[in-house]
CSV table of C-alpha atoms in Angstrom, one decimal:
chain,number,residue,atom,x,y,z
A,12,GLN,CA,18.6,5.9,2.1
A,13,VAL,CA,17.4,9.5,1.6
A,14,GLN,CA,14.6,9.5,-0.8
A,15,LEU,CA,12.0,12.0,-2.2
A,16,VAL,CA,8.9,10.4,-3.7
A,17,GLN,CA,6.5,12.7,-5.6
A,18,SER,CA,2.9,12.3,-6.5
A,19,GLY,CA,1.7,11.2,-9.9
A,20,ALA,CA,1.1,13.1,-13.2
A,21,GLU,CA,-1.8,15.6,-13.3
A,22,LEU,CA,-3.7,16.9,-16.2
A,23,LYS,CA,-5.3,20.2,-15.6
A,24,LYS,CA,-7.3,22.8,-17.6
A,25,PRO,CA,-6.4,26.4,-18.1
A,26,GLY,CA,-7.3,28.5,-15.1
A,27,ALA,CA,-7.1,25.5,-12.6
A,28,SER,CA,-4.7,24.9,-9.9
A,29,VAL,CA,-2.4,21.8,-9.2
A,30,LYS,CA,-0.9,20.5,-5.8
A,31,VAL,CA,2.0,18.4,-6.2
A,32,SER,CA,3.4,16.5,-3.1
A,33,CYS,CA,6.9,15.3,-2.1
A,34,ARG,CA,7.3,12.7,0.6
A,35,ALA,CA,10.7,12.5,2.3
A,36,SER,CA,12.4,9.5,4.0
A,37,GLY,CA,15.5,8.6,5.4
A,38,TYR,CA,16.4,11.8,7.0
A,39,THR,CA,15.1,14.4,9.5
A,40,PHE,CA,12.4,16.3,7.4
A,41,THR,CA,12.8,19.5,9.5
A,42,GLY,CA,16.6,19.6,9.2
A,43,TYR,CA,16.8,20.6,5.4
A,44,TYR,CA,15.2,23.0,3.0
A,45,MET,CA,13.0,21.8,0.3
A,46,HIS,CA,13.1,23.5,-2.9
A,47,TRP,CA,10.9,23.2,-6.1
A,48,VAL,CA,12.1,23.4,-9.6
A,49,ARG,CA,10.4,23.0,-12.9
A,50,GLN,CA,11.4,22.0,-16.3
A,51,ALA,CA,9.4,22.7,-19.3
A,52,PRO,CA,9.5,20.2,-22.3
A,53,GLY,CA,13.0,20.4,-24.0
A,54,GLN,CA,14.0,23.4,-21.6
A,55,GLY,CA,16.4,23.9,-18.7
A,56,LEU,CA,15.8,24.0,-15.0
A,57,GLU,CA,13.8,27.0,-13.3
A,58,TRP,CA,13.8,27.6,-9.6
A,59,MET,CA,10.5,28.4,-8.0
A,60,GLY,CA,10.9,28.5,-4.5
A,61,GLN,CA,12.0,27.0,-1.1
A,62,ILE,CA,10.5,26.1,2.3
A,63,ASN,CA,12.0,25.6,5.6
A,64,PRO,CA,10.2,22.8,6.8
A,65,ASN,CA,11.0,23.5,10.5
A,66,SER,CA,9.6,27.0,10.6
A,67,GLY,CA,7.4,26.9,7.5
A,68,GLU,CA,9.3,30.0,6.0
A,69,THR,CA,9.1,30.4,2.3
A,70,LYS,CA,10.9,32.1,-0.3
A,71,TYR,CA,9.7,32.5,-3.8
A,72,ALA,CA,11.2,33.3,-7.4
A,73,GLN,CA,9.6,36.7,-8.5
A,74,LYS,CA,8.1,35.0,-11.4
A,75,PHE,CA,5.9,33.0,-9.3
A,76,GLN,CA,4.8,35.2,-6.6
A,77,GLY,CA,1.4,35.3,-5.9
A,78,ARG,CA,0.7,32.0,-7.9
A,79,VAL,CA,2.6,29.6,-5.9
A,80,THR,CA,2.4,28.5,-2.4
A,81,LEU,CA,4.5,26.0,-0.6
A,82,THR,CA,3.5,24.2,2.5
A,83,ARG,CA,4.7,21.1,4.7
A,84,ASP,CA,3.2,18.7,6.8
A,85,THR,CA,5.9,17.5,9.4
A,86,SER,CA,3.6,14.7,10.7
A,87,ILE,CA,4.1,12.8,7.5
A,88,SER,CA,7.3,14.4,6.2
A,89,THR,CA,5.7,15.9,3.2
A,90,ALA,CA,6.2,19.1,1.1
A,91,HIS,CA,3.4,20.7,-1.2
A,92,MET,CA,3.7,22.9,-4.0
A,93,GLU,CA,0.5,24.5,-5.4
A,94,LEU,CA,0.4,26.6,-8.5
A,95,THR,CA,-2.8,28.5,-9.4
A,96,ARG,CA,-4.2,30.0,-12.6
A,97,LEU,CA,-2.7,27.6,-14.7
A,98,THR,CA,-1.7,28.2,-18.4
A,99,SER,CA,-0.3,26.1,-21.1
A,100,ASP,CA,3.1,27.6,-20.1
A,101,ASP,CA,2.9,25.8,-16.9
A,102,THR,CA,3.3,22.4,-18.8
A,103,ALA,CA,6.4,21.0,-17.2
A,104,VAL,CA,8.0,18.4,-15.0
A,105,TYR,CA,8.1,19.7,-11.3
A,106,TYR,CA,10.9,18.4,-9.1
A,107,CYS,CA,11.4,18.7,-5.3
A,108,ALA,CA,15.0,18.8,-4.2
A,109,ARG,CA,16.5,18.9,-0.7
A,110,ASP,CA,19.2,21.6,0.4
A,111,ARG,CA,21.2,22.2,3.5
A,112,ILE,CA,20.2,24.7,6.5
A,113,GLY,CA,22.4,27.2,8.0
A,114,ASP,CA,26.0,26.2,7.2
A,115,GLY,CA,26.7,28.8,4.5
A,116,LEU,CA,26.4,26.1,1.8
A,117,SER,CA,23.7,25.3,-0.8
A,118,TRP,CA,23.2,22.5,-3.2
A,119,PHE,CA,20.3,20.3,-4.1
A,120,ASP,CA,20.7,16.7,-3.3
A,121,PRO,CA,18.7,14.4,-4.0
A,122,TRP,CA,15.9,15.3,-6.2
A,123,GLY,CA,12.4,13.7,-6.3
A,124,GLN,CA,11.6,11.7,-9.6
A,125,GLY,CA,9.5,14.6,-10.9
A,126,THR,CA,5.8,15.1,-11.5
A,127,LEU,CA,4.4,15.9,-15.0
A,128,VAL,CA,1.8,18.6,-15.1
A,129,THR,CA,0.0,19.1,-18.3
A,130,VAL,CA,-2.3,21.9,-18.9
A,131,SER,CA,-4.5,21.6,-21.7
A,132,SER,CA,-8.2,22.4,-22.6
B,16,GLU,CA,19.5,38.8,-10.7
B,17,THR,CA,22.6,36.6,-11.4
B,18,VAL,CA,22.4,35.1,-15.0
B,19,LEU,CA,24.6,32.0,-15.7
B,20,THR,CA,25.5,31.5,-19.4
B,21,GLN,CA,26.8,27.9,-20.3
B,22,SER,CA,29.1,27.3,-23.2
B,23,PRO,CA,29.1,25.6,-25.6
B,24,GLY,CA,25.4,24.6,-26.1
B,25,THR,CA,26.3,21.5,-27.5
B,26,LEU,CA,29.7,19.5,-27.4
B,27,SER,CA,30.4,16.6,-29.5
B,28,LEU,CA,33.2,14.5,-28.4
B,29,SER,CA,34.2,10.8,-28.7
B,30,PRO,CA,34.6,8.4,-25.8
B,31,GLY,CA,38.0,8.6,-24.2
B,32,GLU,CA,38.3,12.2,-24.9
B,33,GLY,CA,38.3,15.0,-22.6
B,34,ALA,CA,35.5,17.6,-22.1
B,35,THR,CA,35.7,21.2,-20.7
B,36,LEU,CA,32.2,23.0,-20.0
B,37,SER,CA,32.2,26.4,-19.2
B,38,CYS,CA,29.6,28.5,-16.9
B,39,ARG,CA,29.9,32.3,-16.8
B,40,ALA,CA,27.9,34.4,-14.4
B,41,SER,CA,26.7,38.0,-15.0
B,42,GLN,CA,28.0,38.9,-11.4
B,43,SER,CA,30.6,37.3,-9.0
B,44,VAL,CA,29.5,34.2,-7.4
B,45,SER,CA,30.8,32.8,-4.0
B,46,ASN,CA,32.7,29.4,-4.6
B,47,SER,CA,30.5,28.0,-1.8
B,48,TYR,CA,27.4,28.4,-4.1
B,49,LEU,CA,28.3,27.2,-7.5
B,50,ASN,CA,27.3,23.6,-8.2
B,51,TRP,CA,27.0,21.2,-11.2
B,52,TYR,CA,24.4,18.7,-12.2
B,53,GLN,CA,24.1,15.9,-14.7
B,54,GLN,CA,20.7,15.1,-16.4
B,55,LYS,CA,19.9,12.0,-18.4
B,56,PRO,CA,16.7,11.7,-20.5
B,57,GLY,CA,13.7,10.9,-18.3
B,58,GLN,CA,15.4,11.3,-15.0
B,59,PRO,CA,15.9,13.9,-12.6
B,60,PRO,CA,19.3,15.9,-12.2
B,61,ARG,CA,21.8,14.3,-10.4
B,62,LEU,CA,24.5,16.5,-8.1
B,63,LEU,CA,28.0,16.1,-9.5
B,64,ILE,CA,29.9,18.9,-8.0
B,65,TYR,CA,29.3,21.2,-5.1
B,66,GLY,CA,31.1,24.2,-3.7
B,67,THR,CA,32.9,24.8,-7.1
B,68,SER,CA,35.1,21.7,-6.6
B,69,SER,CA,33.9,19.1,-4.4
B,70,ARG,CA,32.7,16.0,-5.8
B,71,ALA,CA,29.4,14.6,-4.5
B,72,THR,CA,29.3,11.1,-3.0
B,73,GLY,CA,29.8,8.3,-5.6
B,74,ILE,CA,30.9,10.8,-8.5
B,75,PRO,CA,34.1,9.4,-10.2
B,76,ASP,CA,37.3,11.3,-10.0
B,77,ARG,CA,37.2,11.9,-13.8
B,78,PHE,CA,34.8,14.8,-12.9
B,79,SER,CA,36.4,17.8,-11.6
B,80,GLY,CA,35.1,21.5,-11.1
B,81,SER,CA,37.2,24.8,-10.9
B,82,GLY,CA,37.0,28.6,-11.1
B,83,SER,CA,36.1,31.6,-9.1
B,84,GLY,CA,34.3,35.0,-9.5
B,85,THR,CA,32.5,34.7,-12.7
B,86,ASP,CA,33.9,31.9,-14.5
B,87,PHE,CA,33.6,28.2,-13.5
B,88,THR,CA,34.6,24.9,-15.3
B,89,LEU,CA,33.4,21.4,-15.4
B,90,THR,CA,36.2,19.0,-16.6
B,91,ILE,CA,35.7,15.5,-17.7
B,92,SER,CA,38.9,13.9,-18.0
B,93,ARG,CA,38.3,10.8,-19.9
B,94,LEU,CA,34.6,10.4,-21.3
B,95,GLU,CA,32.8,7.2,-20.8
B,96,PRO,CA,29.7,6.4,-22.8
B,97,GLU,CA,27.6,7.1,-19.5
B,98,ASP,CA,28.8,10.6,-19.3
B,99,PHE,CA,27.1,11.8,-22.4
B,100,ALA,CA,24.1,13.9,-21.1
B,101,LEU,CA,22.9,17.2,-20.2
B,102,TYR,CA,24.9,19.3,-17.7
B,103,TYR,CA,23.7,22.5,-15.9
B,104,CYS,CA,25.3,24.9,-13.5
B,105,HIS,CA,23.5,26.4,-10.5
B,106,GLN,CA,24.3,29.3,-8.2
B,107,TYR,CA,22.9,30.8,-5.1
B,108,GLY,CA,23.5,34.6,-4.4
B,109,GLY,CA,22.9,38.0,-5.5
B,110,SER,CA,20.7,40.7,-3.9
B,111,PRO,CA,18.1,39.6,-2.8
B,112,PRO,CA,19.6,36.0,-2.8
B,113,LYS,CA,18.0,33.6,-5.2
B,114,HIS,CA,18.7,30.6,-7.0
B,115,SER,CA,19.5,30.3,-10.7
B,116,PHE,CA,20.6,27.6,-13.4
B,117,GLY,CA,22.5,27.9,-16.5
B,118,GLN,CA,20.7,27.0,-19.7
B,119,GLY,CA,22.5,23.8,-20.0
B,120,THR,CA,25.3,22.2,-22.2
B,121,LYS,CA,24.5,19.1,-24.1
B,122,LEU,CA,27.5,16.4,-24.3
B,123,GLU,CA,26.6,14.1,-27.3
B,124,ILE,CA,28.8,11.3,-28.9
B,125,LYS,CA,30.5,12.4,-32.0
């Protein structure tokens, strides 16, 4: 079955960087976009950006431009999200989610289980 | 940027009742790009409705979506205990195109 499995929880200090991984299985990794969405404690969902695993092309939400980098390793069907210059406001659960490519439709399904990133001194 | 506003913020109903959740966009959204998700505590969101009105795989037919332009609705016809959760609408569009989510509606047991 289609599955996205993310790396484990992280505890980081302010100013540090974090890299979260998302390993895909059960489908052709290069055939679907991968998005990253975060959810701060008790808050809603916030889209961060997307990567086309086939071409490596990325698009980022303006809020995260210059601070987030999405990459992929097609040899192991894994997408990565790196966020730099962390502050306490970046404390959140980070999700990866699969999306369609190229047919004029877009929805996120499935989602990874989420990775809690805590930023604290 | 397209802003999605969901209402009400919290909806208190009893099992067996019907629920109507609203999602209003600040500018027109293509029907192809309006989706709904359900989220339960400690779980990732789950796709319920895509393209305004199509149910995702395994979603019961008591869930339905409708709407066009700037006004969209998620309807749950007969609430089951497992339906009490958070619901988010999601759209893709605008210029330049980007994804955005509503702030969520909490459906709670009355």
